[in-house]
Amino acid sequence: MHFPRPFAISGPTLWLPERRESASQAVRQGRLDSETAGELGHDALPVADQAPPELAVAAGRRALEAAGLDGRSVGLLLHAWIHYQGHDLWSPAHYIADRLEADSATPVGVQQVCNGGAAAVELAAARLLAEPELGIALVTTADRFADPGFDRWSGDYGIGYGDGATALLLHDTDRHPAGLLLHSIATVAAPQLERMHRGDDPFGPAPRSVSERVDIRRTKKAYLRAEGMERFGKASAEALRQVVTSCLSAPALAGTGARLRCWSPGRSAHE
C-alpha cells in the first residue's frame, strides 16, 4: 500500500516489565537444555505480572505523553496480539480505549500472529485514508506468555517468548509534528503455511482443549513431516521478496536514489 502523501508516526514506544527470567534458571528447572539455551541466544526474557491489555495501556499512555496528546485525540484504536489476553469472549481493544479515556475512538482487535502490529498499522492507514476525519490512530500490541498455557523457553523452535507491549500514533503530517514518516507498507500472504501452527491437531471446542499447553514444536513437526522444509523456505523467501519490492516501489522512494538503511519484516507462518 502506497500513500499519496506519507503518514506521520509519533510516540513509538516499547514497554517491557522489569522482572526477568534467566535461561540458566530455565535450564536448572529442566524446562530447557543447555544446548538449546545457547542456540536461543537470550540470557534472560522479560516476564510480566500484569495482563497483556494492562501492558498495552502502559505503552499507549507513554506514547500519548511522548507526543503531547491524550486519549481524547484518538479516533481509532487497534490492538494486536498473539496469545491469550486474560478473558474469554471479550475485547481487549475496548478495555485499552476505556483506560486511556479514548472515549471517541473506535476500538478494533487484530489477532494476526507475528505480524499483527504491522497488520494493524496497515489497517489504520487504510482507515485514515478513507476517513481522514478520524484524525489520529493509536496502534498497540501486547502479550504475556505465562504458565500453565505456554512455556516461553521451549514452546517453539529458535524463539524465546518475552512479555511486553508496544504503541505508536499514526496521523496526517498536518495534524501533528512528524517524528517518523510512513511512505509505504505491504503484506504478502502464504496461506498454505497455516498448518505450521495447526499440525495434525483436530479442531477443539474450547481453548487448550486439544493440548494443555501451546506446543508449536509439535505442530511444526507435523507440518514438516507432511510438506518438508523446502516448501516452507520457498514460500517464505518469495513472500519476503514481494513485500520488500512492493514497499520500495512507492512513488516517494522509487527513482530517488535513496538508500535503504534498515528494514523490519513482520513474518508469521501464514504471511
PDB file of C-alpha atoms in Angstrom:
ATOM      1  CA  MET A   1       0.000   0.000   0.000  1.00  0.00           C
ATOM      2  CA  HIS A   2       1.464   3.338  -1.116  1.00  0.00           C
ATOM      3  CA  PHE A   3       0.165   6.658   0.139  1.00  0.00           C
ATOM      4  CA  PRO A   4      -0.461   9.885  -1.798  1.00  0.00           C
ATOM      5  CA  ARG A   5       1.499  11.575   0.971  1.00  0.00           C
ATOM      6  CA  PRO A   6       3.304   9.953   3.888  1.00  0.00           C
ATOM      7  CA  PHE A   7       1.700   9.386   7.246  1.00  0.00           C
ATOM      8  CA  ALA A   8       3.436  10.548  10.396  1.00  0.00           C
ATOM      9  CA  ILE A   9       4.370   8.191  13.226  1.00  0.00           C
ATOM     10  CA  SER A  10       4.600   9.741  16.685  1.00  0.00           C
ATOM     11  CA  GLY A  11       5.479   8.438  20.130  1.00  0.00           C
ATOM     12  CA  PRO A  12       6.783   4.963  19.158  1.00  0.00           C
ATOM     13  CA  THR A  13       7.069   3.093  22.441  1.00  0.00           C
ATOM     14  CA  LEU A  14       8.420  -0.228  23.671  1.00  0.00           C
ATOM     15  CA  TRP A  15       7.251  -1.154  27.158  1.00  0.00           C
ATOM     16  CA  LEU A  16       8.978  -4.049  28.933  1.00  0.00           C
ATOM     17  CA  PRO A  17       8.456  -5.254  32.518  1.00  0.00           C
ATOM     18  CA  GLU A  18      11.397  -5.024  34.903  1.00  0.00           C
ATOM     19  CA  ARG A  19      11.329  -8.667  36.014  1.00  0.00           C
ATOM     20  CA  ARG A  20      13.484 -11.139  34.087  1.00  0.00           C
ATOM     21  CA  GLU A  21      13.669 -14.927  33.929  1.00  0.00           C
ATOM     22  CA  SER A  22      17.126 -16.217  33.065  1.00  0.00           C
ATOM     23  CA  ALA A  23      17.982 -19.009  30.661  1.00  0.00           C
ATOM     24  CA  SER A  24      20.166 -20.602  33.343  1.00  0.00           C
ATOM     25  CA  GLN A  25      17.145 -20.704  35.646  1.00  0.00           C
ATOM     26  CA  ALA A  26      15.097 -22.437  32.944  1.00  0.00           C
ATOM     27  CA  VAL A  27      17.919 -24.994  32.483  1.00  0.00           C
ATOM     28  CA  ARG A  28      18.041 -25.696  36.236  1.00  0.00           C
ATOM     29  CA  GLN A  29      14.276 -26.213  36.249  1.00  0.00           C
ATOM     30  CA  GLY A  30      14.534 -28.744  33.420  1.00  0.00           C
ATOM     31  CA  ARG A  31      12.488 -26.600  31.025  1.00  0.00           C
ATOM     32  CA  LEU A  32      15.394 -26.067  28.651  1.00  0.00           C
ATOM     33  CA  ASP A  33      18.586 -27.919  27.827  1.00  0.00           C
ATOM     34  CA  SER A  34      21.879 -26.044  27.776  1.00  0.00           C
ATOM     35  CA  GLU A  35      22.445 -26.574  24.031  1.00  0.00           C
ATOM     36  CA  THR A  36      19.075 -25.060  23.125  1.00  0.00           C
ATOM     37  CA  ALA A  37      19.686 -22.219  25.565  1.00  0.00           C
ATOM     38  CA  GLY A  38      22.871 -21.352  23.696  1.00  0.00           C
ATOM     39  CA  GLU A  39      21.102 -21.506  20.339  1.00  0.00           C
ATOM     40  CA  LEU A  40      18.368 -19.137  21.518  1.00  0.00           C
ATOM     41  CA  GLY A  41      20.967 -16.534  22.427  1.00  0.00           C
ATOM     42  CA  HIS A  42      18.893 -14.976  25.227  1.00  0.00           C
ATOM     43  CA  ASP A  43      20.435 -14.619  28.674  1.00  0.00           C
ATOM     44  CA  ALA A  44      17.027 -13.655  30.057  1.00  0.00           C
ATOM     45  CA  LEU A  45      13.475 -12.853  28.979  1.00  0.00           C
ATOM     46  CA  PRO A  46      11.154 -10.121  30.339  1.00  0.00           C
ATOM     47  CA  VAL A  47       8.336 -11.527  32.474  1.00  0.00           C
ATOM     48  CA  ALA A  48       5.193  -9.557  33.309  1.00  0.00           C
ATOM     49  CA  ASP A  49       2.890  -9.841  36.307  1.00  0.00           C
ATOM     50  CA  GLN A  50       0.196  -7.798  34.569  1.00  0.00           C
ATOM     51  CA  ALA A  51      -2.220  -8.983  31.897  1.00  0.00           C
ATOM     52  CA  PRO A  52      -1.412  -8.036  28.287  1.00  0.00           C
ATOM     53  CA  PRO A  53      -4.106  -5.336  27.954  1.00  0.00           C
ATOM     54  CA  GLU A  54      -2.690  -3.660  31.069  1.00  0.00           C
ATOM     55  CA  LEU A  55       0.737  -3.658  29.436  1.00  0.00           C
ATOM     56  CA  ALA A  56      -0.805  -2.116  26.309  1.00  0.00           C
ATOM     57  CA  VAL A  57      -2.369   0.638  28.400  1.00  0.00           C
ATOM     58  CA  ALA A  58       1.043   1.472  29.865  1.00  0.00           C
ATOM     59  CA  ALA A  59       2.617   1.582  26.395  1.00  0.00           C
ATOM     60  CA  GLY A  60      -0.264   3.593  24.951  1.00  0.00           C
ATOM     61  CA  ARG A  61      -0.141   6.118  27.758  1.00  0.00           C
ATOM     62  CA  ARG A  62       3.597   6.572  27.265  1.00  0.00           C
ATOM     63  CA  ALA A  63       3.152   7.033  23.502  1.00  0.00           C
ATOM     64  CA  LEU A  64       0.474   9.676  24.029  1.00  0.00           C
ATOM     65  CA  GLU A  65       2.580  11.518  26.585  1.00  0.00           C
ATOM     66  CA  ALA A  66       5.618  11.459  24.276  1.00  0.00           C
ATOM     67  CA  ALA A  67       3.509  13.056  21.543  1.00  0.00           C
ATOM     68  CA  GLY A  68       1.972  15.604  23.915  1.00  0.00           C
ATOM     69  CA  LEU A  69      -1.523  14.204  23.370  1.00  0.00           C
ATOM     70  CA  ASP A  70      -4.221  12.440  25.379  1.00  0.00           C
ATOM     71  CA  GLY A  71      -6.776   9.735  24.715  1.00  0.00           C
ATOM     72  CA  ARG A  72      -9.442  12.224  23.663  1.00  0.00           C
ATOM     73  CA  SER A  73      -7.499  12.956  20.476  1.00  0.00           C
ATOM     74  CA  VAL A  74      -7.626   9.311  19.294  1.00  0.00           C
ATOM     75  CA  GLY A  75     -10.239   8.459  16.672  1.00  0.00           C
ATOM     76  CA  LEU A  76      -9.202   4.849  16.040  1.00  0.00           C
ATOM     77  CA  LEU A  77      -7.531   2.313  18.323  1.00  0.00           C
ATOM     78  CA  LEU A  78      -6.210  -1.004  17.027  1.00  0.00           C
ATOM     79  CA  HIS A  79      -4.763  -3.600  19.398  1.00  0.00           C
ATOM     80  CA  ALA A  80      -2.868  -6.649  18.095  1.00  0.00           C
ATOM     81  CA  TRP A  81      -1.900  -9.804  19.963  1.00  0.00           C
ATOM     82  CA  ILE A  82      -0.760 -13.413  19.589  1.00  0.00           C
ATOM     83  CA  HIS A  83      -1.677 -15.172  22.835  1.00  0.00           C
ATOM     84  CA  TYR A  84      -4.393 -15.165  25.499  1.00  0.00           C
ATOM     85  CA  GLN A  85      -5.384 -11.689  26.706  1.00  0.00           C
ATOM     86  CA  GLY A  86      -6.941 -12.645  30.032  1.00  0.00           C
ATOM     87  CA  HIS A  87     -10.658 -13.175  29.353  1.00  0.00           C
ATOM     88  CA  ASP A  88     -12.831 -15.264  27.039  1.00  0.00           C
ATOM     89  CA  LEU A  89     -15.246 -13.725  24.527  1.00  0.00           C
ATOM     90  CA  TRP A  90     -14.005 -10.227  25.333  1.00  0.00           C
ATOM     91  CA  SER A  91     -12.472  -7.267  23.501  1.00  0.00           C
ATOM     92  CA  PRO A  92      -9.110  -6.122  24.894  1.00  0.00           C
ATOM     93  CA  ALA A  93      -9.151  -3.162  22.485  1.00  0.00           C
ATOM     94  CA  HIS A  94     -12.205  -1.733  24.236  1.00  0.00           C
ATOM     95  CA  TYR A  95     -10.530  -2.139  27.630  1.00  0.00           C
ATOM     96  CA  ILE A  96      -7.455  -0.254  26.413  1.00  0.00           C
ATOM     97  CA  ALA A  97      -9.567   2.549  24.925  1.00  0.00           C
ATOM     98  CA  ASP A  98     -11.518   2.901  28.171  1.00  0.00           C
ATOM     99  CA  ARG A  99      -8.404   3.021  30.372  1.00  0.00           C
ATOM    100  CA  LEU A 100      -6.792   5.632  28.113  1.00  0.00           C
ATOM    101  CA  GLU A 101     -10.009   7.712  28.122  1.00  0.00           C
ATOM    102  CA  ALA A 102     -10.173   7.371  24.353  1.00  0.00           C
ATOM    103  CA  ASP A 103     -13.957   7.572  24.560  1.00  0.00           C
ATOM    104  CA  SER A 104     -14.398   8.789  20.975  1.00  0.00           C
ATOM    105  CA  ALA A 105     -12.189   6.109  19.453  1.00  0.00           C
ATOM    106  CA  THR A 106     -13.362   3.055  17.542  1.00  0.00           C
ATOM    107  CA  PRO A 107     -11.554   0.070  19.163  1.00  0.00           C
ATOM    108  CA  VAL A 108     -10.640  -2.857  16.918  1.00  0.00           C
ATOM    109  CA  GLY A 109      -8.795  -6.083  17.771  1.00  0.00           C
ATOM    110  CA  VAL A 110      -6.280  -7.687  15.389  1.00  0.00           C
ATOM    111  CA  GLN A 111      -5.258 -11.289  16.109  1.00  0.00           C
ATOM    112  CA  GLN A 112      -2.745 -11.962  13.353  1.00  0.00           C
ATOM    113  CA  VAL A 113       0.161 -13.854  14.956  1.00  0.00           C
ATOM    114  CA  CYS A 114       3.686 -12.458  14.404  1.00  0.00           C
ATOM    115  CA  ASN A 115       2.897  -9.615  12.025  1.00  0.00           C
ATOM    116  CA  GLY A 116      -0.111  -8.345  13.950  1.00  0.00           C
ATOM    117  CA  GLY A 117       1.488  -4.997  14.743  1.00  0.00           C
ATOM    118  CA  ALA A 118       2.362  -4.345  11.104  1.00  0.00           C
ATOM    119  CA  ALA A 119      -1.085  -5.510  10.002  1.00  0.00           C
ATOM    120  CA  ALA A 120      -2.691  -3.122  12.491  1.00  0.00           C
ATOM    121  CA  VAL A 121      -0.615  -0.208  11.159  1.00  0.00           C
ATOM    122  CA  GLU A 122      -1.660  -1.129   7.613  1.00  0.00           C
ATOM    123  CA  LEU A 123      -5.326  -1.273   8.610  1.00  0.00           C
ATOM    124  CA  ALA A 124      -5.024   2.030  10.467  1.00  0.00           C
ATOM    125  CA  ALA A 125      -3.502   3.722   7.421  1.00  0.00           C
ATOM    126  CA  ALA A 126      -6.240   2.399   5.130  1.00  0.00           C
ATOM    127  CA  ARG A 127      -8.949   3.583   7.521  1.00  0.00           C
ATOM    128  CA  LEU A 128      -7.365   7.037   7.861  1.00  0.00           C
ATOM    129  CA  LEU A 129      -7.198   7.338   4.073  1.00  0.00           C
ATOM    130  CA  ALA A 130     -10.909   6.503   3.835  1.00  0.00           C
ATOM    131  CA  GLU A 131     -11.931   8.583   6.869  1.00  0.00           C
ATOM    132  CA  PRO A 132      -9.394  11.379   7.484  1.00  0.00           C
ATOM    133  CA  GLU A 133     -11.788  12.909   9.991  1.00  0.00           C
ATOM    134  CA  LEU A 134     -10.780  10.134  12.431  1.00  0.00           C
ATOM    135  CA  GLY A 135      -7.636  12.178  12.979  1.00  0.00           C
ATOM    136  CA  ILE A 136      -5.223  10.035  14.962  1.00  0.00           C
ATOM    137  CA  ALA A 137      -4.932   6.266  15.188  1.00  0.00           C
ATOM    138  CA  LEU A 138      -3.313   4.545  18.156  1.00  0.00           C
ATOM    139  CA  VAL A 139      -1.843   1.096  17.490  1.00  0.00           C
ATOM    140  CA  THR A 140      -0.873  -1.112  20.443  1.00  0.00           C
ATOM    141  CA  THR A 141       0.439  -4.659  20.788  1.00  0.00           C
ATOM    142  CA  ALA A 142       0.868  -6.732  23.943  1.00  0.00           C
ATOM    143  CA  ASP A 143       1.374 -10.327  25.023  1.00  0.00           C
ATOM    144  CA  ARG A 144       2.229 -12.361  28.094  1.00  0.00           C
ATOM    145  CA  PHE A 145       3.416 -15.949  27.719  1.00  0.00           C
ATOM    146  CA  ALA A 146       2.707 -17.320  31.158  1.00  0.00           C
ATOM    147  CA  ASP A 147       2.389 -20.780  32.642  1.00  0.00           C
ATOM    148  CA  PRO A 148       0.473 -23.027  32.564  1.00  0.00           C
ATOM    149  CA  GLY A 149      -0.623 -22.422  28.988  1.00  0.00           C
ATOM    150  CA  PHE A 150       2.717 -21.522  27.404  1.00  0.00           C
ATOM    151  CA  ASP A 151       6.357 -22.350  28.093  1.00  0.00           C
ATOM    152  CA  ARG A 152       8.243 -19.270  26.951  1.00  0.00           C
ATOM    153  CA  TRP A 153      11.520 -21.171  26.605  1.00  0.00           C
ATOM    154  CA  SER A 154      10.546 -24.409  24.867  1.00  0.00           C
ATOM    155  CA  GLY A 155       7.160 -23.718  23.284  1.00  0.00           C
ATOM    156  CA  ASP A 156       8.699 -23.133  19.845  1.00  0.00           C
ATOM    157  CA  TYR A 157      11.850 -23.672  17.807  1.00  0.00           C
ATOM    158  CA  GLY A 158      14.514 -20.958  17.858  1.00  0.00           C
ATOM    159  CA  ILE A 159      12.384 -18.388  19.685  1.00  0.00           C
ATOM    160  CA  GLY A 160      12.214 -17.237  23.297  1.00  0.00           C
ATOM    161  CA  TYR A 161       8.915 -15.539  24.111  1.00  0.00           C
ATOM    162  CA  GLY A 162       9.261 -12.445  26.303  1.00  0.00           C
ATOM    163  CA  ASP A 163       6.381 -10.360  27.663  1.00  0.00           C
ATOM    164  CA  GLY A 164       5.876  -6.739  26.673  1.00  0.00           C
ATOM    165  CA  ALA A 165       3.917  -4.153  24.746  1.00  0.00           C
ATOM    166  CA  THR A 166       4.351  -1.522  22.049  1.00  0.00           C
ATOM    167  CA  ALA A 167       2.428   1.529  20.905  1.00  0.00           C
ATOM    168  CA  LEU A 168       2.562   4.223  18.251  1.00  0.00           C
ATOM    169  CA  LEU A 169       0.390   7.003  16.865  1.00  0.00           C
ATOM    170  CA  LEU A 170      -0.371   7.279  13.156  1.00  0.00           C
ATOM    171  CA  HIS A 171      -1.725  10.518  11.693  1.00  0.00           C
ATOM    172  CA  ASP A 172      -1.556  13.049   8.886  1.00  0.00           C
ATOM    173  CA  THR A 173       1.590  15.187   8.872  1.00  0.00           C
ATOM    174  CA  ASP A 174      -0.512  18.377   9.039  1.00  0.00           C
ATOM    175  CA  ARG A 175      -2.284  17.293  12.204  1.00  0.00           C
ATOM    176  CA  HIS A 176       0.775  16.861  14.435  1.00  0.00           C
ATOM    177  CA  PRO A 177       4.557  17.214  14.016  1.00  0.00           C
ATOM    178  CA  ALA A 178       6.101  14.147  12.400  1.00  0.00           C
ATOM    179  CA  GLY A 179       8.762  12.120  14.187  1.00  0.00           C
ATOM    180  CA  LEU A 180       8.903   9.398  11.522  1.00  0.00           C
ATOM    181  CA  LEU A 181       7.306   9.144   8.080  1.00  0.00           C
ATOM    182  CA  LEU A 182       5.488   6.090   6.740  1.00  0.00           C
ATOM    183  CA  HIS A 183       5.648   6.073   2.923  1.00  0.00           C
ATOM    184  CA  SER A 184       4.554   2.511   2.235  1.00  0.00           C
ATOM    185  CA  ILE A 185       3.549  -0.723   3.900  1.00  0.00           C
ATOM    186  CA  ALA A 186       2.877  -4.137   2.390  1.00  0.00           C
ATOM    187  CA  THR A 187       1.650  -7.581   3.370  1.00  0.00           C
ATOM    188  CA  VAL A 188       2.098 -10.741   1.308  1.00  0.00           C
ATOM    189  CA  ALA A 189       0.312 -13.897   2.423  1.00  0.00           C
ATOM    190  CA  ALA A 190       1.239 -17.573   2.068  1.00  0.00           C
ATOM    191  CA  PRO A 191      -1.941 -19.224   3.381  1.00  0.00           C
ATOM    192  CA  GLN A 192      -0.612 -22.703   2.560  1.00  0.00           C
ATOM    193  CA  LEU A 193       1.686 -22.410   5.579  1.00  0.00           C
ATOM    194  CA  GLU A 194      -1.121 -22.117   8.137  1.00  0.00           C
ATOM    195  CA  ARG A 195      -0.654 -25.798   9.033  1.00  0.00           C
ATOM    196  CA  MET A 196       2.634 -24.951  10.769  1.00  0.00           C
ATOM    197  CA  HIS A 197       0.603 -23.765  13.762  1.00  0.00           C
ATOM    198  CA  ARG A 198      -2.164 -26.358  13.372  1.00  0.00           C
ATOM    199  CA  GLY A 199      -0.245 -29.514  12.583  1.00  0.00           C
ATOM    200  CA  ASP A 200      -2.377 -32.655  12.697  1.00  0.00           C
ATOM    201  CA  ASP A 201      -4.454 -31.450  15.643  1.00  0.00           C
ATOM    202  CA  PRO A 202      -8.240 -31.703  15.336  1.00  0.00           C
ATOM    203  CA  PHE A 203     -10.361 -28.603  15.835  1.00  0.00           C
ATOM    204  CA  GLY A 204     -11.166 -28.194  19.525  1.00  0.00           C
ATOM    205  CA  PRO A 205     -14.376 -26.933  21.173  1.00  0.00           C
ATOM    206  CA  ALA A 206     -12.584 -24.586  23.586  1.00  0.00           C
ATOM    207  CA  PRO A 207      -9.124 -23.042  24.131  1.00  0.00           C
ATOM    208  CA  ARG A 208      -6.452 -25.634  25.044  1.00  0.00           C
ATOM    209  CA  SER A 209      -8.948 -28.494  24.886  1.00  0.00           C
ATOM    210  CA  VAL A 210      -6.729 -30.380  22.418  1.00  0.00           C
ATOM    211  CA  SER A 211      -3.473 -29.732  24.290  1.00  0.00           C
ATOM    212  CA  GLU A 212      -2.912 -28.436  27.814  1.00  0.00           C
ATOM    213  CA  ARG A 213      -0.138 -26.183  26.515  1.00  0.00           C
ATOM    214  CA  VAL A 214       0.510 -24.290  23.336  1.00  0.00           C
ATOM    215  CA  ASP A 215       3.126 -26.502  21.668  1.00  0.00           C
ATOM    216  CA  ILE A 216       4.286 -25.012  18.382  1.00  0.00           C
ATOM    217  CA  ARG A 217       7.098 -27.533  18.153  1.00  0.00           C
ATOM    218  CA  ARG A 218       4.557 -30.342  17.807  1.00  0.00           C
ATOM    219  CA  THR A 219       2.572 -28.606  15.070  1.00  0.00           C
ATOM    220  CA  LYS A 220       5.694 -27.600  13.132  1.00  0.00           C
ATOM    221  CA  LYS A 221       6.989 -31.175  13.249  1.00  0.00           C
ATOM    222  CA  ALA A 222       3.688 -32.367  11.810  1.00  0.00           C
ATOM    223  CA  TYR A 223       3.877 -29.799   9.010  1.00  0.00           C
ATOM    224  CA  LEU A 224       7.470 -30.652   8.126  1.00  0.00           C
ATOM    225  CA  ARG A 225       6.719 -34.382   8.066  1.00  0.00           C
ATOM    226  CA  ALA A 226       3.938 -33.759   5.573  1.00  0.00           C
ATOM    227  CA  GLU A 227       5.300 -30.883   3.491  1.00  0.00           C
ATOM    228  CA  GLY A 228       9.050 -30.659   4.091  1.00  0.00           C
ATOM    229  CA  MET A 229      11.318 -27.708   4.756  1.00  0.00           C
ATOM    230  CA  GLU A 230      11.761 -26.854   1.073  1.00  0.00           C
ATOM    231  CA  ARG A 231       8.166 -25.726   0.614  1.00  0.00           C
ATOM    232  CA  PHE A 232       8.335 -23.525   3.709  1.00  0.00           C
ATOM    233  CA  GLY A 233      11.640 -21.964   2.664  1.00  0.00           C
ATOM    234  CA  LYS A 234      10.481 -21.279  -0.874  1.00  0.00           C
ATOM    235  CA  ALA A 235       7.189 -19.686   0.200  1.00  0.00           C
ATOM    236  CA  SER A 236       8.872 -17.549   2.867  1.00  0.00           C
ATOM    237  CA  ALA A 237      11.624 -16.315   0.548  1.00  0.00           C
ATOM    238  CA  GLU A 238       9.168 -15.422  -2.205  1.00  0.00           C
ATOM    239  CA  ALA A 239       6.871 -13.551   0.198  1.00  0.00           C
ATOM    240  CA  LEU A 240       9.784 -11.536   1.586  1.00  0.00           C
ATOM    241  CA  ARG A 241      10.967 -10.618  -1.910  1.00  0.00           C
ATOM    242  CA  GLN A 242       7.497  -9.468  -2.900  1.00  0.00           C
ATOM    243  CA  VAL A 243       6.908  -7.401   0.213  1.00  0.00           C
ATOM    244  CA  VAL A 244      10.258  -5.585   0.015  1.00  0.00           C
ATOM    245  CA  THR A 245       9.861  -4.920  -3.706  1.00  0.00           C
ATOM    246  CA  SER A 246       6.357  -3.576  -3.137  1.00  0.00           C
ATOM    247  CA  CYS A 247       7.424  -1.179  -0.394  1.00  0.00           C
ATOM    248  CA  LEU A 248      10.436   0.142  -2.314  1.00  0.00           C
ATOM    249  CA  SER A 249       8.299   0.819  -5.388  1.00  0.00           C
ATOM    250  CA  ALA A 250       6.432   3.584  -3.550  1.00  0.00           C
ATOM    251  CA  PRO A 251       6.429   6.756  -5.688  1.00  0.00           C
ATOM    252  CA  ALA A 252       8.081   8.682  -2.859  1.00  0.00           C
ATOM    253  CA  LEU A 253      11.027   6.260  -2.878  1.00  0.00           C
ATOM    254  CA  ALA A 254      11.326   4.973  -6.438  1.00  0.00           C
ATOM    255  CA  GLY A 255      13.909   6.755  -8.561  1.00  0.00           C
ATOM    256  CA  THR A 256      15.120   8.998  -5.753  1.00  0.00           C
ATOM    257  CA  GLY A 257      18.418   7.213  -5.210  1.00  0.00           C
ATOM    258  CA  ALA A 258      17.570   6.906  -1.506  1.00  0.00           C
ATOM    259  CA  ARG A 259      19.461   4.048   0.122  1.00  0.00           C
ATOM    260  CA  LEU A 260      17.783   1.512   2.354  1.00  0.00           C
ATOM    261  CA  ARG A 261      19.270   1.859   5.846  1.00  0.00           C
ATOM    262  CA  CYS A 262      17.161  -0.657   7.746  1.00  0.00           C
ATOM    263  CA  TRP A 263      14.139  -2.883   7.297  1.00  0.00           C
ATOM    264  CA  SER A 264      11.757  -4.633   9.669  1.00  0.00           C
ATOM    265  CA  PRO A 265       9.813  -7.607   8.298  1.00  0.00           C
ATOM    266  CA  GLY A 266       6.835  -8.835  10.307  1.00  0.00           C
ATOM    267  CA  ARG A 267       6.531 -12.521   9.450  1.00  0.00           C
ATOM    268  CA  SER A 268       4.289 -15.311  10.678  1.00  0.00           C
ATOM    269  CA  ALA A 269       3.687 -18.842   9.496  1.00  0.00           C
ATOM    270  CA  HIS A 270       0.748 -17.520   7.485  1.00  0.00           C
ATOM    271  CA  GLU A 271       2.367 -14.447   5.887  1.00  0.00           C
TER     272      GLU A 271
END
